Short mmCIF file of C-alpha atoms in Angstrom, two decimals:
data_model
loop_
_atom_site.label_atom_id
_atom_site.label_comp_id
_atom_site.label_asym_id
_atom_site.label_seq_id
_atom_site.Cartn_x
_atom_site.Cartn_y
_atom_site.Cartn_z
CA UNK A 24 0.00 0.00 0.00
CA UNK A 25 1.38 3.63 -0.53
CA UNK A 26 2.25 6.15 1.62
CA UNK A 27 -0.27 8.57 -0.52
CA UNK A 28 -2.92 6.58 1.35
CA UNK A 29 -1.76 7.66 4.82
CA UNK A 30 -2.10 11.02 6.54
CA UNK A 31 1.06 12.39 8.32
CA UNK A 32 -0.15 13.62 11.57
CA UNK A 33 2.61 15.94 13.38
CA UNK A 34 2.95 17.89 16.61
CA UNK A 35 6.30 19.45 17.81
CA UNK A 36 7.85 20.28 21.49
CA UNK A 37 10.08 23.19 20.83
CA UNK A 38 12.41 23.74 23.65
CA UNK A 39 14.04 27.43 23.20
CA UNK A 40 16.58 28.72 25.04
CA UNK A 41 15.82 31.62 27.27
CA UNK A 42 18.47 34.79 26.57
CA UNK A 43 19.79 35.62 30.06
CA UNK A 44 23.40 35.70 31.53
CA UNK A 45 22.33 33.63 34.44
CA UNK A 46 20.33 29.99 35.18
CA UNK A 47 16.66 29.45 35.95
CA UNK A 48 17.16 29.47 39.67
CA UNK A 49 20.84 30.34 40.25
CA UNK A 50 23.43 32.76 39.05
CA UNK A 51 25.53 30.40 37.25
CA UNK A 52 26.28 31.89 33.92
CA UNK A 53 25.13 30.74 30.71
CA UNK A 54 27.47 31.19 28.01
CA UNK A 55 28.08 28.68 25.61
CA UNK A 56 31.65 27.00 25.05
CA UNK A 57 32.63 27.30 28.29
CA UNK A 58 34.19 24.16 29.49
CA UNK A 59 32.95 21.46 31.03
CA UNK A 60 31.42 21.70 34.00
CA UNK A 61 32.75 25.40 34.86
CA UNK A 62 29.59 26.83 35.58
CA UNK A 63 27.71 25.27 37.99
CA UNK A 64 27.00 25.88 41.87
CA UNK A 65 25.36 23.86 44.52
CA UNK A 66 21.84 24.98 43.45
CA UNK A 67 22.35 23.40 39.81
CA UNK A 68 24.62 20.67 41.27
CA UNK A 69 21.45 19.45 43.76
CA UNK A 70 23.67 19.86 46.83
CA UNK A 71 22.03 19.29 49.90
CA UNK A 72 20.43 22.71 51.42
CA UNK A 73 20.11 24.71 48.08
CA UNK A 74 17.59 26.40 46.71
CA UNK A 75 15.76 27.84 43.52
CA UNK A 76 15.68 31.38 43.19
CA UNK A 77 13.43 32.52 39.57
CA UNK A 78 15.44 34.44 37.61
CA UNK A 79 13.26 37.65 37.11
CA UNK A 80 14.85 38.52 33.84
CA UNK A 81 13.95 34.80 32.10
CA UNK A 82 10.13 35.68 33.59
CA UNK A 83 10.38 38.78 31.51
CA UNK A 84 11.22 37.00 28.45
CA UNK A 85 8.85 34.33 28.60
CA UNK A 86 6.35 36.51 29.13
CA UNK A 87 7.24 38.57 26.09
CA UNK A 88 7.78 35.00 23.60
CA UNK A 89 4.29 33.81 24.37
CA UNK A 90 2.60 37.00 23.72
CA UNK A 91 4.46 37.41 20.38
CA UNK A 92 3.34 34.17 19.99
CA UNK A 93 -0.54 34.94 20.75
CA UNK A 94 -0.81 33.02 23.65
CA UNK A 95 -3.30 34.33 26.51
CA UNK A 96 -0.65 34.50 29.68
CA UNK A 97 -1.77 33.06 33.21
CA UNK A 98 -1.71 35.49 35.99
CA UNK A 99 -0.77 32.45 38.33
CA UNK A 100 1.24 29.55 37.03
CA UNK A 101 2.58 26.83 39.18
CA UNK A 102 6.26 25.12 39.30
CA UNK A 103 6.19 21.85 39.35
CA UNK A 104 8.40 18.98 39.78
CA UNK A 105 8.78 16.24 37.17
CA UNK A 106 10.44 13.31 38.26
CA UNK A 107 12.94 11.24 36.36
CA UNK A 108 16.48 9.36 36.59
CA UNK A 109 19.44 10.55 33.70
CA UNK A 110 22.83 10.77 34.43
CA UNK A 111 23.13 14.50 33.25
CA UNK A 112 20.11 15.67 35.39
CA UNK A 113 21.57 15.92 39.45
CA UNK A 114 18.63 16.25 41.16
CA UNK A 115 16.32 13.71 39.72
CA UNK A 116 13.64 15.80 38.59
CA UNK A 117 13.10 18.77 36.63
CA UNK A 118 11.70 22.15 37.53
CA UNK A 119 9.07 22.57 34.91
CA UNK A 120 5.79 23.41 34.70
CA UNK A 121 2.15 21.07 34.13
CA UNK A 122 -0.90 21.56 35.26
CA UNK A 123 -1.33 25.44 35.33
CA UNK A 124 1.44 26.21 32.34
CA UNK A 125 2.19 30.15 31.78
CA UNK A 126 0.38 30.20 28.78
CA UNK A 127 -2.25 28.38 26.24
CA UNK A 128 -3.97 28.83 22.97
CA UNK A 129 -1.25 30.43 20.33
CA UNK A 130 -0.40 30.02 16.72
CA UNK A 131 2.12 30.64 14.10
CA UNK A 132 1.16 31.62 10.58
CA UNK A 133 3.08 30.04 8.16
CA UNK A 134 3.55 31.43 4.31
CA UNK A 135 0.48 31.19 2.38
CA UNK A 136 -1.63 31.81 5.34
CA UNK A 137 -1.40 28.02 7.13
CA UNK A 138 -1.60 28.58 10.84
CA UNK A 139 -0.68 25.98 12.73
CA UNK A 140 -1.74 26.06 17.01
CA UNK A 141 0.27 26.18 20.14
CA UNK A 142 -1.47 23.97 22.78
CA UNK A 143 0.34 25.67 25.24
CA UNK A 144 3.77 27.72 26.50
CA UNK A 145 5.75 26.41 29.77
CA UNK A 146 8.73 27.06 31.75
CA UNK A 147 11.29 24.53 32.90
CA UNK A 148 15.04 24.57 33.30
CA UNK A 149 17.31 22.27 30.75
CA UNK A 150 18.99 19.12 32.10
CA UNK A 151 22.99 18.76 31.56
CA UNK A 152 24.34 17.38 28.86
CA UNK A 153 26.05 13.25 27.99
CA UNK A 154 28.70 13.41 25.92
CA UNK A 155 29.41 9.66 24.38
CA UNK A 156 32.61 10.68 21.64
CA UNK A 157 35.23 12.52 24.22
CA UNK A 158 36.65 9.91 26.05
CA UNK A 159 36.73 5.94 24.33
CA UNK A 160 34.17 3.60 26.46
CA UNK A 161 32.96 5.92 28.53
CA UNK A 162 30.19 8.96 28.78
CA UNK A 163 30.97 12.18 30.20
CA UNK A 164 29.01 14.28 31.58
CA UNK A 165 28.81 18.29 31.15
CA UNK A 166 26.55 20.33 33.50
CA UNK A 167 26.81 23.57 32.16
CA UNK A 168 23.87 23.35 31.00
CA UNK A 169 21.83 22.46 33.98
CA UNK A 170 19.37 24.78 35.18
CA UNK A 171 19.74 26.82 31.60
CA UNK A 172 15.87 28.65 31.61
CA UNK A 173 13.78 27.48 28.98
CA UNK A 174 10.21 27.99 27.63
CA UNK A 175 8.73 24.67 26.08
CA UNK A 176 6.16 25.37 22.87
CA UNK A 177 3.89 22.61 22.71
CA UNK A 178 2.02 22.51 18.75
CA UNK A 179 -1.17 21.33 18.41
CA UNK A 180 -0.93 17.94 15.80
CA UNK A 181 -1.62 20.30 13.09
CA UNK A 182 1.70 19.70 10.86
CA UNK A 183 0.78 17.63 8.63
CA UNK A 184 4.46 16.66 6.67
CA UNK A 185 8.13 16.81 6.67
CA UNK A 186 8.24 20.42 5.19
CA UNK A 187 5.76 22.05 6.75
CA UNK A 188 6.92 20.61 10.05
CA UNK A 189 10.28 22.44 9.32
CA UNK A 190 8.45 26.08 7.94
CA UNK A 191 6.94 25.98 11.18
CA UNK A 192 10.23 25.80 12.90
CA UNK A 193 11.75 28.35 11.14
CA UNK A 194 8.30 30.55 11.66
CA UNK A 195 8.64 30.19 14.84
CA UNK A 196 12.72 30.65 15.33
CA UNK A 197 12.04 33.99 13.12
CA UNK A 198 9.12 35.65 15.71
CA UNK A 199 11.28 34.33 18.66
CA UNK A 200 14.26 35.92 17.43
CA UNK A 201 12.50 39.53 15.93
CA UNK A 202 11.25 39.44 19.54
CA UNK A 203 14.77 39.43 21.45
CA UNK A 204 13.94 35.89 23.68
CA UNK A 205 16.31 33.91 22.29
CA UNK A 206 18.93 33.93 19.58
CA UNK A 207 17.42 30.52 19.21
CA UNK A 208 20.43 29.05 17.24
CA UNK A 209 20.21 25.56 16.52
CA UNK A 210 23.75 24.77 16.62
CA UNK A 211 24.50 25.67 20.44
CA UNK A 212 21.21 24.56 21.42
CA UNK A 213 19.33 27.11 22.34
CA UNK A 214 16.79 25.71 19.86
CA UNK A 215 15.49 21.96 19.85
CA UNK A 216 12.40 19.89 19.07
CA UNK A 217 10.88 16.87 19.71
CA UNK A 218 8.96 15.54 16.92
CA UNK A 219 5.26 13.06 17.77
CA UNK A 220 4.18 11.75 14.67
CA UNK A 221 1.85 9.27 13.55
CA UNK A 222 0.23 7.87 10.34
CA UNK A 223 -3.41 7.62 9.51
CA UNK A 224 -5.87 6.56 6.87
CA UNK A 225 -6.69 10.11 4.75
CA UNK A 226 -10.13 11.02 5.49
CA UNK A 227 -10.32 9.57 9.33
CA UNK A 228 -9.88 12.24 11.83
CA UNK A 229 -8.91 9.91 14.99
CA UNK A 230 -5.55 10.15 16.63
CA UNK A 231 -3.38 7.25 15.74
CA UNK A 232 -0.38 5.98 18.24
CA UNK A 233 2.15 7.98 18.33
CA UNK A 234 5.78 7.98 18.19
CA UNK A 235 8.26 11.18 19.53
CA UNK A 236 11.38 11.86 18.05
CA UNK A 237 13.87 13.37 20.66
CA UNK A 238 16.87 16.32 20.23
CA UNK A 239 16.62 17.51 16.46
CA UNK A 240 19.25 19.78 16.10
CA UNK A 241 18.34 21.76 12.40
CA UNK A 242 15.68 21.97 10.11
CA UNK A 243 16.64 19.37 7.34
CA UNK A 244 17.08 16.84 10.69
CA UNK A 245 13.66 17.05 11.22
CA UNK A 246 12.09 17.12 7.82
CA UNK A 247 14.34 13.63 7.28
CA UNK A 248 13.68 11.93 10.88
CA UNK A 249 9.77 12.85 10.11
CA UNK A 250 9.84 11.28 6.32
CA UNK A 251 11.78 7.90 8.04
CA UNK A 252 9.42 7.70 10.69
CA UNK A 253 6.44 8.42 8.77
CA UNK A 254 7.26 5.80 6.31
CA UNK A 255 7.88 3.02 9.04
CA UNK A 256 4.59 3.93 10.58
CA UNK A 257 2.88 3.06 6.97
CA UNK A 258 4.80 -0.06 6.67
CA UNK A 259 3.63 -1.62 9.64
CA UNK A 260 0.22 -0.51 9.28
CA UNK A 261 0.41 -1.99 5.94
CA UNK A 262 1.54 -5.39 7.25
CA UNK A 263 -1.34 -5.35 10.07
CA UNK A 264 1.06 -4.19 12.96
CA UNK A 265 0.94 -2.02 16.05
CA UNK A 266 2.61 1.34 16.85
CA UNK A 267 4.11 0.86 19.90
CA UNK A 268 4.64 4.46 21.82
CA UNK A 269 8.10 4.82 22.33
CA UNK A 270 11.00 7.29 22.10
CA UNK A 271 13.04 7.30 19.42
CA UNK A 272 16.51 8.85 18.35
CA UNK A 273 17.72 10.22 14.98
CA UNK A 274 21.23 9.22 13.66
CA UNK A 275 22.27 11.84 10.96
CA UNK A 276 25.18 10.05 10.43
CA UNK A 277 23.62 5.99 9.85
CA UNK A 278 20.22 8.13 8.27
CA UNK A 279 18.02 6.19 10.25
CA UNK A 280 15.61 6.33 13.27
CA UNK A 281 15.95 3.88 16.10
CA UNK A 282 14.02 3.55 19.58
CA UNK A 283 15.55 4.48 22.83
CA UNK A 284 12.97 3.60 25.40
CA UNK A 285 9.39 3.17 25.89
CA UNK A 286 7.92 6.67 25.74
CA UNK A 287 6.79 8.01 29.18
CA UNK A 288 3.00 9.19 29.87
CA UNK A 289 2.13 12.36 32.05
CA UNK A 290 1.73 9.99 35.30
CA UNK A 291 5.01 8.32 34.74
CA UNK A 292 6.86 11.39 35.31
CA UNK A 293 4.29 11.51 39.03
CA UNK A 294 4.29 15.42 38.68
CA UNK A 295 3.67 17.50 42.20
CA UNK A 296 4.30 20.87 42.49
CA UNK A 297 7.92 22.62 43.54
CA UNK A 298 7.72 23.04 47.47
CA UNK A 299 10.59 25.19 47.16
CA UNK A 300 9.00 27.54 44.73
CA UNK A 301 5.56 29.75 45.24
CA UNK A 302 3.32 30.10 42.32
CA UNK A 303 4.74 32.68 39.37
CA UNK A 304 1.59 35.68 39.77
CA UNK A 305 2.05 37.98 37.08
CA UNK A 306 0.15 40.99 37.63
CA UNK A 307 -1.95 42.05 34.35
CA UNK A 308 -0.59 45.45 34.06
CA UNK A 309 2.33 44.17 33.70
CA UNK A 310 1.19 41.77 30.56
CA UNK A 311 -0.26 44.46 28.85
CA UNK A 312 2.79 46.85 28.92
CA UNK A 313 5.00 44.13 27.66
CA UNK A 314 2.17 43.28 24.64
CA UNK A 315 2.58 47.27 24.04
CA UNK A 316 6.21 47.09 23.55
CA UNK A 317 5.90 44.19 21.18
CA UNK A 318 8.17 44.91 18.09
CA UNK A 319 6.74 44.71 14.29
CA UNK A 320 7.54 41.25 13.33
CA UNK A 321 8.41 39.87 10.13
CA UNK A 322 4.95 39.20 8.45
CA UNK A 323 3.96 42.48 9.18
CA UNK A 324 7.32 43.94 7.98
CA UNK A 325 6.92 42.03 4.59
CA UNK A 326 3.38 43.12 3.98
CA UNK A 327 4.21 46.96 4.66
CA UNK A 328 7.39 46.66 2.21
CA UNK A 329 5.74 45.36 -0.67
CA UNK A 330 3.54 47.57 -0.27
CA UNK A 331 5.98 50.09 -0.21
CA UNK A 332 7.09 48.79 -3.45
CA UNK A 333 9.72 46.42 -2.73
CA UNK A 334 9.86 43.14 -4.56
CA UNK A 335 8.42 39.93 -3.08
CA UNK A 336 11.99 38.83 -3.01
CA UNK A 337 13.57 41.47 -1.39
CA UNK A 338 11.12 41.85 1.50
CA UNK A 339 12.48 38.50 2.66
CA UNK A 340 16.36 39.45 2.54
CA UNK A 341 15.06 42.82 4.34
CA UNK A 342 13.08 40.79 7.26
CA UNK A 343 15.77 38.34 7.58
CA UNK A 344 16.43 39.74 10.95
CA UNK A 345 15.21 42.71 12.90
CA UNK A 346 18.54 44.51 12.84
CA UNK A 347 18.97 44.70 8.73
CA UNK A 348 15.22 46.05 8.46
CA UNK A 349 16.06 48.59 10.84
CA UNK A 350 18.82 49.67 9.08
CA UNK A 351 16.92 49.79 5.83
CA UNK A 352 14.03 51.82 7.30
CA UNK A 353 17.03 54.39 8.19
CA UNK A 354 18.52 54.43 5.20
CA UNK A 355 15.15 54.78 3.23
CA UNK A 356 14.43 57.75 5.20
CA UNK A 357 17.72 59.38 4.48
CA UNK A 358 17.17 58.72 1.12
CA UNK A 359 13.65 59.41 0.45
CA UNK A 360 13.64 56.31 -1.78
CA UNK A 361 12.49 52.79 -0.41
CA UNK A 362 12.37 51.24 -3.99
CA UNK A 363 17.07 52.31 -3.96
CA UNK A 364 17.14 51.90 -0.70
CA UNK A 365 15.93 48.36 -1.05
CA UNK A 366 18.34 47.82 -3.62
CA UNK A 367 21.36 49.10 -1.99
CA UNK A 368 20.90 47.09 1.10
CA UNK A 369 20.04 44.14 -0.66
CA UNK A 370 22.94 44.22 -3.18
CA UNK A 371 25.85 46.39 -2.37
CA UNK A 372 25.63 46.66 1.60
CA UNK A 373 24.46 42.93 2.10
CA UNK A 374 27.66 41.29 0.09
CA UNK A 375 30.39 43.90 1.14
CA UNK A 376 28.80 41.99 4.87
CA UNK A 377 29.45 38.53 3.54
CA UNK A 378 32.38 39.34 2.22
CA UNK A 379 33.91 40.83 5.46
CA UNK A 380 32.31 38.52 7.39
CA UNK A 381 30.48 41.52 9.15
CA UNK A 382 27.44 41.94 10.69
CA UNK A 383 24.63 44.76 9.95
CA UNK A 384 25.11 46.16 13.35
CA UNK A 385 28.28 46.98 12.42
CA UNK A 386 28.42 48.05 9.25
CA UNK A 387 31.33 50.53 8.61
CA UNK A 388 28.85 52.46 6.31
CA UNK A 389 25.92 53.84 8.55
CA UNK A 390 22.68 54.47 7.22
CA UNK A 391 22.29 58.14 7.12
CA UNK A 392 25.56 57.71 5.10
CA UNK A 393 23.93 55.16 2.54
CA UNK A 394 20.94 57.53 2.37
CA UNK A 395 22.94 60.36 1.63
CA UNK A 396 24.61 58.59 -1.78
CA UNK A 397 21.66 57.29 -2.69
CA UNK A 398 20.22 60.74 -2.49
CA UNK A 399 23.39 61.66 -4.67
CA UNK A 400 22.68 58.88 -7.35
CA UNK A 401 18.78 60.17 -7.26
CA UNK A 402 20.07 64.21 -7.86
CA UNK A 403 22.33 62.81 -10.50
CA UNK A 404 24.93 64.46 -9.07
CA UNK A 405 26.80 61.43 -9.28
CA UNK A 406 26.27 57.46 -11.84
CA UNK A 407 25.81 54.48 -10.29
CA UNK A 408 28.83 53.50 -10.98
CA UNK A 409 30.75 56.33 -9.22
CA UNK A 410 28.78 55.34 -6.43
CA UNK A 411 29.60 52.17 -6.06
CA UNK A 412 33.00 53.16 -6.11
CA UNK A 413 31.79 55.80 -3.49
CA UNK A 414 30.19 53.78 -1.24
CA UNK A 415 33.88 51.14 -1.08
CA UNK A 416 35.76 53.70 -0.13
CA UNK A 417 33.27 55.20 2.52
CA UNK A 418 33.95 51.93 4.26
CA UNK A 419 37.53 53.27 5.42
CA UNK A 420 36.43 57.12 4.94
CA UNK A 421 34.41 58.62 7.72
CA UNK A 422 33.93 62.08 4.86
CA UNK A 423 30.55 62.19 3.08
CA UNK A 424 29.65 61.17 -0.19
CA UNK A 425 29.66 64.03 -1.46
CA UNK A 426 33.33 65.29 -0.18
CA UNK A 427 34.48 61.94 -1.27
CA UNK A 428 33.23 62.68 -4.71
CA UNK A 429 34.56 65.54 -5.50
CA UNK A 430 37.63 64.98 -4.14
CA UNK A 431 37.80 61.79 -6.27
CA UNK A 432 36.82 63.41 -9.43
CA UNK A 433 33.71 60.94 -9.28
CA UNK A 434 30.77 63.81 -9.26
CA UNK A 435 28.80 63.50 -12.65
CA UNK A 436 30.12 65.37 -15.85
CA UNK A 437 27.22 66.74 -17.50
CA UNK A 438 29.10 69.13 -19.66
CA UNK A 439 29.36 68.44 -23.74
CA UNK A 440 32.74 69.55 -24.02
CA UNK A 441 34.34 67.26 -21.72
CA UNK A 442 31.83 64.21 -22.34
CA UNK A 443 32.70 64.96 -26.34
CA UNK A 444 36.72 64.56 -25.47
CA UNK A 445 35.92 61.39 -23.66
CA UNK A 446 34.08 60.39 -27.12
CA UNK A 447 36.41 61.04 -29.02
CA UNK A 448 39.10 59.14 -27.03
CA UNK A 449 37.16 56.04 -27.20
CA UNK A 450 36.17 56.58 -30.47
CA UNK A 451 40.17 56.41 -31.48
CA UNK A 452 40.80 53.88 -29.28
CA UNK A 453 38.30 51.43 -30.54
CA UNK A 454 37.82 51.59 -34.66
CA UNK A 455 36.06 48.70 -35.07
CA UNK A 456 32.79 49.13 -32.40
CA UNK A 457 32.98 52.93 -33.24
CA UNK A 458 32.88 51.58 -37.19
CA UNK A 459 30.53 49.39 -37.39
CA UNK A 460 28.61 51.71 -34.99
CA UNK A 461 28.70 54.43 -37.51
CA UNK A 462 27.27 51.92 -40.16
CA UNK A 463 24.68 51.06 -38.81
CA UNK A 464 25.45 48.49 -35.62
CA UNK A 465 23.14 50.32 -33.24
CA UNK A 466 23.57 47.48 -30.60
CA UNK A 467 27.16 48.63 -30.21
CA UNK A 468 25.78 51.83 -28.62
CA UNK A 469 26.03 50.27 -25.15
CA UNK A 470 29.95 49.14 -25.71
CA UNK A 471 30.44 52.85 -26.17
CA UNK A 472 29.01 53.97 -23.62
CA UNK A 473 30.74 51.47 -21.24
CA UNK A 474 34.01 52.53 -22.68
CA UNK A 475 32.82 56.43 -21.97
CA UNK A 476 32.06 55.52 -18.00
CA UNK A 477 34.91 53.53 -17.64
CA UNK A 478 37.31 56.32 -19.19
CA UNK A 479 35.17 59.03 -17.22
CA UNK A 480 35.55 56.69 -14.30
CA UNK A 481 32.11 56.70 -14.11
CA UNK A 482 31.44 60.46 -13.58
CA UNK A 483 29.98 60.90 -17.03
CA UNK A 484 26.68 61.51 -17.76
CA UNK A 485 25.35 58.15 -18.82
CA UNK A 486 21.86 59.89 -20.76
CA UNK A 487 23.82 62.75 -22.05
CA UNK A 488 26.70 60.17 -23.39
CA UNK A 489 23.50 58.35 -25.13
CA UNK A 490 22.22 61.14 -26.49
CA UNK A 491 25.73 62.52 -27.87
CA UNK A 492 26.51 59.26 -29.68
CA UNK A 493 22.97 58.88 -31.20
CA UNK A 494 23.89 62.35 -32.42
CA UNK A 495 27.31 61.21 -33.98
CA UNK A 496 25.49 58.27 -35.56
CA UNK A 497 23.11 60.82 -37.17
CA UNK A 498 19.99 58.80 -35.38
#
């Protein structure tokens, strides 16, 4: 039987990183690459007689992800303690949250308009961390991680394949990030999901069994763990079998899915709630002034853009993170053209970054700087191409455009005496274009003009030079 037959049914447990300097309940810092076991204290290490203090600042920025996320926030949530054995978790249970989470009922719109719902929004603290491939026939174990704040974004079983499972991931990585939580990067692990899926006859509408893929690590990890999964749940359905609910691991580097225990239920884990913590009351003032200072996100950003006039395509370079649309904006202002300013960022600005290995934030050409030549180009004080050549050397020149252009002989010769010299020149130097030109090769007239701006060094009057050589040619 095909796959086509069966319905993909997915629902994903994001676990994002919190961006504080300190742990859930301690002061233990949490910067990545530090090594092994360097920061930790008695209240991460479970030592007899310590105890959890919240970290204020990782309240504050859970309260801000769910409400980007449209989630309606308790006033009172309750700690809770979830109870399991793992070598890298010292305590043996987890400070998380359960039966009164800190928020319910979101969603994430994906492209085309697909929204896909959160079920809910909790806090917890991250367990440590095995390591199996440091030391031969033995695991190690790293606790920096312990007590790391988290929020955990449970999906409703809305996804319904590989691909969509993975544009809601980066959906909800993009809000996240736009909204200064997390820097959510999937390579430290500050971003990770856990994958339930399950396979179903299209048309039915019951739940099948499920099975949850644990720690995916990037995108194409999870569209490829999904597709394996999904297709062993047809082939056993196919042959008359049984799910059975269990964990399961991905192994990018065998490309297959494997189990790794039977997976746990809700009572298994025999939830009570943290004696050492009281319930988390946020007052609903508070809520409300941190909805108000909600940034524009992406979707948003897009819509206003094009509508603005800036390509489809360049509306997603320009959202790609909060920082390079705010630098646009700035330098569209400046300008007083969205349409260049678009342009500029997106072309010139964005690969002088990748070449450098820069970031926007620190781009050695500001934006009231950018606006300025742009405004330049627009005045036609000065080509395109002499702005270009501008706007590389502004990157070691703090002058303005305009002082660096005239200084540089780059400001836009309109004049017919000089642009005629220049014509001429090229006209001697290259007897064969200018020839055939003459006789008829009308094509040509862009070679001559090329040869005019380089010769000019781009400060000629591209039009004018048109015009002046249509006028030679008697056309």
């Amino acid at each position: 039987m095909s796959h086509e037959l069966y319905e993909m049914v997915v629902g994903l447990e994001v676990h994002v990183q919190l961006k504080t300097r300190t742990k859930a309940f301690c002061r233990c810092a949490t910067t990545f690459g530090d090594p092994p076991n360097a920061n930790t204290c008695p209240v991460c290490l479970a030592l007899p007689g310590a105890l959890p203090v919240l970290n204020a600042e990782a309240v504050a920025l859970a309260v801000r992800g769910v409400l980007a996320l449209g989630c309606t926030v308790r006033e009172r949530s309750v700690f809770a303690r979830k109870n399991y054995f793992y070598p890298d978790l010292p305590k043996g249970y987890q400070i998380s949250q359960f039966e009164e989470p800190l928020a319910e009922h979101g969603r994430v719109e994906l492209a085309g308009g697909r929204v896909i719902g959160i079920t809910r929004i909790h806090m917890e603290e991250d367990a440590g961390k095995s390591v199996h491939d440091r030391f031969p026939g033995v695991t190690a174990i790293d606790l920096n991680r312990s007590g790391v704040p988290l929020i955990e974004v449970v999906s409703e079983p809305e996804i319904r394949s590989a691909a969509e499972a993975a544009a809601y991931l980066r959906a909800l990585r993009e809000i996240l990030v736009y909204a200064g939580v997390s820097d959510c990067s999937m390579e430290e692990g500050s971003l990770r999901a856990d994958a339930n899926v399950s396979a179903r006859p299209r048309g039915q509408t019951a739940l099948r069994t499920r099975t949850e893929i644990k720690n995916l690590n990037s995108f194409s990890f999870v569209e490829r763990a999904l597709e394996l999964e999904f297709a062993r749940h047809c082939a056993v359905h196919d042959a008359g079998g049984t799910i059975v609910q269990q964990t399961m691991l991905y192994d990018a580097a065998r490309d297959d899915v494997r189990p790794a225990r039977s997976k746990e239920e809700s009572h298994d884990y025999r939830y009570f709630p943290e004696p050492d913590l009281p319930p988390l009351v946020i007052a609903r003032a508070e809520i409300d002034r941190v909805r108000a200072a909600l940034p524009e996100f992406p979707a948003a950003r897009r819509a206003r853009y094009v509508a603005r006039g800036v390509t489809a395509a360049d509306a997603e370079v320009l959202t790609a993170s909060r920082a390079i649309g705010d630098y646009f904006e700035a330098v569209a202002a400046a300008a007083g053209d969205v349409k260049a300013a678009a342009n500029w960022v997106t072309g010139e600005v964005l690969a002088s970054l990748n070449a450098s290995g820069g970031t926007i934030e620190a781009a050695p050409v500001d934006a009231p700087r950018l606006g300025a030549l742009i405004a330049l180009v627009a005045s036609g004080a000065v080509s395109n191409t002499a702005a270009k050549a501008i706007f590389a050397t502004m990157h070691a020149d703090p002058a303005s455009p305009h002082a660096i252009a005239e200084r540089d002989g780059l400001l836009q010769v309109g004049d017919d005496t000089a642009l005629q010299a220049w014509i001429d020149e090229v006209w001697a130097e290259h007897p064969e274009e200018a020839g055939r030109y003459a006789a008829g090769e009308r094509r040509l007239q862009g070679v001559l003009v090329g040869f005019v701006m380089k010769k000019s060094k781009g400060s000629a009057d591209p039009k004018r030079v048109n015009q002046l050589l249509a006028a030679r040619a008697g056309t």
